[in-house]
mmCIF file of C-alpha atoms in Angstrom:
data_model
loop_
_atom_site.group_PDB
_atom_site.id
_atom_site.type_symbol
_atom_site.label_atom_id
_atom_site.label_comp_id
_atom_site.label_asym_id
_atom_site.label_seq_id
_atom_site.Cartn_x
_atom_site.Cartn_y
_atom_site.Cartn_z
ATOM 1 C CA UNK A 121 -12.498 210.083 -101.755
ATOM 2 C CA UNK A 122 -14.779 211.863 -99.249
ATOM 3 C CA UNK A 123 -16.385 208.251 -98.322
ATOM 4 C CA UNK A 124 -12.959 206.687 -97.590
ATOM 5 C CA UNK A 125 -11.968 210.052 -95.601
ATOM 6 C CA UNK A 126 -15.237 209.811 -93.644
ATOM 7 C CA UNK A 127 -14.687 205.983 -92.733
ATOM 8 C CA UNK A 128 -11.023 206.535 -91.712
ATOM 9 C CA UNK A 129 -12.557 209.517 -89.288
ATOM 10 C CA UNK A 130 -15.121 207.277 -88.056
ATOM 11 C CA UNK A 131 -12.642 204.384 -87.382
ATOM 12 C CA UNK A 132 -10.093 206.879 -85.739
ATOM 13 C CA UNK A 133 -12.938 208.588 -83.471
ATOM 14 C CA UNK A 134 -12.356 207.843 -79.584
ATOM 15 C CA UNK A 135 -15.241 205.800 -78.329
ATOM 16 C CA UNK A 136 -17.404 207.683 -75.941
ATOM 17 C CA UNK A 137 -18.755 204.859 -73.870
ATOM 18 C CA UNK A 138 -18.286 204.367 -70.495
ATOM 19 C CA UNK A 139 -16.809 200.749 -70.578
ATOM 20 C CA UNK A 140 -13.580 200.336 -72.424
ATOM 21 C CA UNK A 141 -14.031 199.033 -75.899
ATOM 22 C CA UNK A 142 -11.329 196.831 -77.705
ATOM 23 C CA UNK A 143 -9.727 199.031 -79.913
ATOM 24 C CA UNK A 144 -9.115 198.389 -83.733
ATOM 25 C CA UNK A 145 -6.136 200.181 -85.162
ATOM 26 C CA UNK A 146 -6.073 201.541 -88.538
ATOM 27 C CA UNK A 147 -3.016 199.439 -89.705
ATOM 28 C CA UNK A 148 -4.901 196.243 -88.525
ATOM 29 C CA UNK A 149 -6.379 193.173 -90.607
ATOM 30 C CA UNK A 150 -9.589 194.007 -88.747
ATOM 31 C CA UNK A 151 -9.907 197.503 -89.794
ATOM 32 C CA UNK A 152 -8.563 196.910 -93.394
ATOM 33 C CA UNK A 153 -11.497 194.311 -93.623
ATOM 34 C CA UNK A 154 -13.737 197.006 -92.390
ATOM 35 C CA UNK A 155 -12.569 199.582 -95.348
ATOM 36 C CA UNK A 156 -13.179 196.896 -97.892
ATOM 37 C CA UNK A 157 -16.679 196.297 -96.302
ATOM 38 C CA UNK A 158 -17.589 199.610 -96.241
ATOM 39 C CA UNK A 159 -16.266 200.571 -99.770
ATOM 40 C CA UNK A 160 -18.664 197.838 -100.869
ATOM 41 C CA UNK A 161 -16.564 194.868 -100.805
ATOM 42 C CA UNK A 162 -17.769 192.339 -98.515
ATOM 43 C CA UNK A 163 -16.543 189.516 -100.225
ATOM 44 C CA UNK A 164 -12.878 190.657 -100.143
ATOM 45 C CA UNK A 165 -13.369 191.850 -96.418
ATOM 46 C CA UNK A 166 -14.569 188.172 -95.681
ATOM 47 C CA UNK A 167 -11.009 186.697 -97.623
ATOM 48 C CA UNK A 168 -9.309 188.902 -95.559
ATOM 49 C CA UNK A 169 -10.879 188.093 -92.053
ATOM 50 C CA UNK A 170 -10.930 184.436 -93.092
ATOM 51 C CA UNK A 171 -6.880 184.292 -93.338
ATOM 52 C CA UNK A 172 -6.864 186.413 -90.293
ATOM 53 C CA UNK A 173 -9.134 184.298 -88.163
ATOM 54 C CA UNK A 174 -6.893 180.775 -89.477
ATOM 55 C CA UNK A 175 -3.960 182.502 -87.197
ATOM 56 C CA UNK A 176 -6.297 184.335 -84.463
ATOM 57 C CA UNK A 177 -9.172 181.534 -83.888
ATOM 58 C CA UNK A 178 -10.666 183.555 -81.113
ATOM 59 C CA UNK A 179 -10.849 186.956 -82.389
ATOM 60 C CA UNK A 180 -14.140 188.268 -81.265
ATOM 61 C CA UNK A 181 -13.879 191.317 -83.579
ATOM 62 C CA UNK A 182 -12.935 189.204 -86.579
ATOM 63 C CA UNK A 183 -15.239 186.819 -86.126
ATOM 64 C CA UNK A 184 -18.244 188.937 -86.342
ATOM 65 C CA UNK A 185 -17.159 190.872 -89.143
ATOM 66 C CA UNK A 186 -16.501 187.831 -91.047
ATOM 67 C CA UNK A 187 -20.244 186.700 -90.261
ATOM 68 C CA UNK A 188 -21.733 189.910 -90.971
ATOM 69 C CA UNK A 189 -19.519 189.883 -94.403
ATOM 70 C CA UNK A 190 -20.774 186.159 -95.173
ATOM 71 C CA UNK A 191 -24.345 187.466 -94.587
ATOM 72 C CA UNK A 192 -24.198 190.320 -96.898
ATOM 73 C CA UNK A 193 -22.687 188.459 -99.844
ATOM 74 C CA UNK A 194 -25.019 185.277 -99.095
ATOM 75 C CA UNK A 195 -27.955 187.792 -99.430
ATOM 76 C CA UNK A 196 -26.435 189.496 -102.591
ATOM 77 C CA UNK A 197 -25.735 185.892 -104.027
ATOM 78 C CA UNK A 198 -28.241 184.246 -106.603
ATOM 79 C CA UNK A 199 -29.543 180.885 -105.989
ATOM 80 C CA UNK A 200 -30.122 178.914 -102.887
ATOM 81 C CA UNK A 201 -27.316 176.779 -102.937
ATOM 82 C CA UNK A 202 -24.649 179.407 -103.426
ATOM 83 C CA UNK A 203 -26.435 181.397 -100.693
ATOM 84 C CA UNK A 204 -26.061 178.862 -98.362
ATOM 85 C CA UNK A 205 -22.479 178.316 -98.989
ATOM 86 C CA UNK A 206 -22.201 181.863 -97.324
ATOM 87 C CA UNK A 207 -24.726 181.780 -94.643
ATOM 88 C CA UNK A 208 -23.709 178.382 -93.258
ATOM 89 C CA UNK A 209 -20.311 179.684 -92.613
ATOM 90 C CA UNK A 210 -21.864 182.937 -91.282
ATOM 91 C CA UNK A 211 -24.081 181.001 -88.765
ATOM 92 C CA UNK A 212 -20.576 179.170 -87.493
ATOM 93 C CA UNK A 213 -18.475 182.340 -87.346
ATOM 94 C CA UNK A 214 -21.349 184.172 -85.228
ATOM 95 C CA UNK A 215 -21.493 181.135 -83.216
ATOM 96 C CA UNK A 216 -17.964 181.273 -82.596
ATOM 97 C CA UNK A 217 -18.195 185.065 -81.894
ATOM 98 C CA UNK A 218 -20.923 184.523 -79.278
ATOM 99 C CA UNK A 219 -18.664 181.957 -77.634
ATOM 100 C CA UNK A 220 -15.819 184.201 -77.447
ATOM 101 C CA UNK A 221 -17.655 187.373 -76.112
ATOM 102 C CA UNK A 222 -21.495 186.491 -74.837
ATOM 103 C CA UNK A 223 -21.942 189.945 -73.298
ATOM 104 C CA UNK A 224 -21.343 191.724 -76.761
ATOM 105 C CA UNK A 225 -24.190 192.265 -79.218
ATOM 106 C CA UNK A 226 -22.541 192.269 -82.387
ATOM 107 C CA UNK A 227 -22.088 188.269 -82.617
ATOM 108 C CA UNK A 228 -25.568 187.900 -81.377
ATOM 109 C CA UNK A 229 -26.864 190.118 -84.148
ATOM 110 C CA UNK A 230 -25.219 188.630 -86.869
ATOM 111 C CA UNK A 231 -25.865 185.170 -85.712
ATOM 112 C CA UNK A 232 -29.717 186.321 -85.988
ATOM 113 C CA UNK A 233 -29.254 187.592 -89.215
ATOM 114 C CA UNK A 234 -27.515 184.721 -90.572
ATOM 115 C CA UNK A 235 -29.916 182.090 -88.907
ATOM 116 C CA UNK A 236 -33.011 183.804 -90.090
ATOM 117 C CA UNK A 237 -31.839 184.273 -93.506
ATOM 118 C CA UNK A 238 -30.542 180.731 -93.818
ATOM 119 C CA UNK A 239 -34.020 179.587 -92.493
ATOM 120 C CA UNK A 240 -35.422 181.175 -95.655
ATOM 121 C CA UNK A 241 -33.688 178.870 -98.109
ATOM 122 C CA UNK A 242 -34.226 175.715 -95.932
ATOM 123 C CA UNK A 243 -36.911 173.066 -96.036
ATOM 124 C CA UNK A 244 -40.016 172.921 -93.486
ATOM 125 C CA UNK A 245 -38.296 170.950 -90.951
ATOM 126 C CA UNK A 246 -34.592 172.495 -91.024
ATOM 127 C CA UNK A 247 -36.552 175.929 -91.124
ATOM 128 C CA UNK A 248 -38.566 175.450 -87.995
ATOM 129 C CA UNK A 249 -35.318 174.034 -86.267
ATOM 130 C CA UNK A 250 -33.325 177.509 -87.098
ATOM 131 C CA UNK A 251 -36.300 179.508 -85.950
ATOM 132 C CA UNK A 252 -36.732 177.636 -82.898
ATOM 133 C CA UNK A 253 -33.003 178.365 -82.276
ATOM 134 C CA UNK A 254 -33.437 182.224 -83.148
ATOM 135 C CA UNK A 255 -36.620 182.151 -80.787
ATOM 136 C CA UNK A 256 -34.694 180.099 -77.793
ATOM 137 C CA UNK A 257 -31.423 182.447 -78.107
ATOM 138 C CA UNK A 258 -33.932 185.474 -77.717
ATOM 139 C CA UNK A 259 -35.339 184.269 -74.780
ATOM 140 C CA UNK A 260 -32.188 183.564 -73.186
ATOM 141 C CA UNK A 261 -30.960 187.173 -73.621
ATOM 142 C CA UNK A 262 -34.652 188.827 -72.782
ATOM 143 C CA UNK A 263 -34.433 186.851 -69.486
ATOM 144 C CA UNK A 264 -31.320 188.654 -68.286
ATOM 145 C CA UNK A 265 -31.980 192.273 -67.836
ATOM 146 C CA UNK A 266 -28.776 193.373 -66.934
ATOM 147 C CA UNK A 267 -27.480 192.385 -70.541
ATOM 148 C CA UNK A 268 -30.058 195.079 -71.636
ATOM 149 C CA UNK A 269 -28.682 197.383 -69.251
ATOM 150 C CA UNK A 270 -31.440 197.292 -66.646
ATOM 151 C CA UNK A 271 -31.403 197.004 -63.170
ATOM 152 C CA UNK A 272 -33.083 194.214 -61.652
#
């Protein structure tokens, strides 16, 4: 019960960021999915978000959270093929999240996590292709100092 209370308090806490952040209300599908995720049910969180994304395909908050849940389930799943059934959609969802909001970090983070973990399961050629994608994407973001909060 204390854990649930802590999660609810964290979700209800005001954002202290200077930039306005999208608010996720406590009654929303996304916040319900977060509660499931943090309660140790990433697969149920993914299922809830999957339905939400069908109705709201450009919802950045839902896309990156679904990618996060899929990565976690994929890592926890035994066997390469079953893992890939989670990791491949995670790559797609995180790519979509980055397309929706390229200046946010969560989509890029989970794209790197999904792609990197998927590369571990791949054959040599596909693993090299995935590794190159992660490397190329990291160079794009490193070369843009304003994205890192630095003044050029």
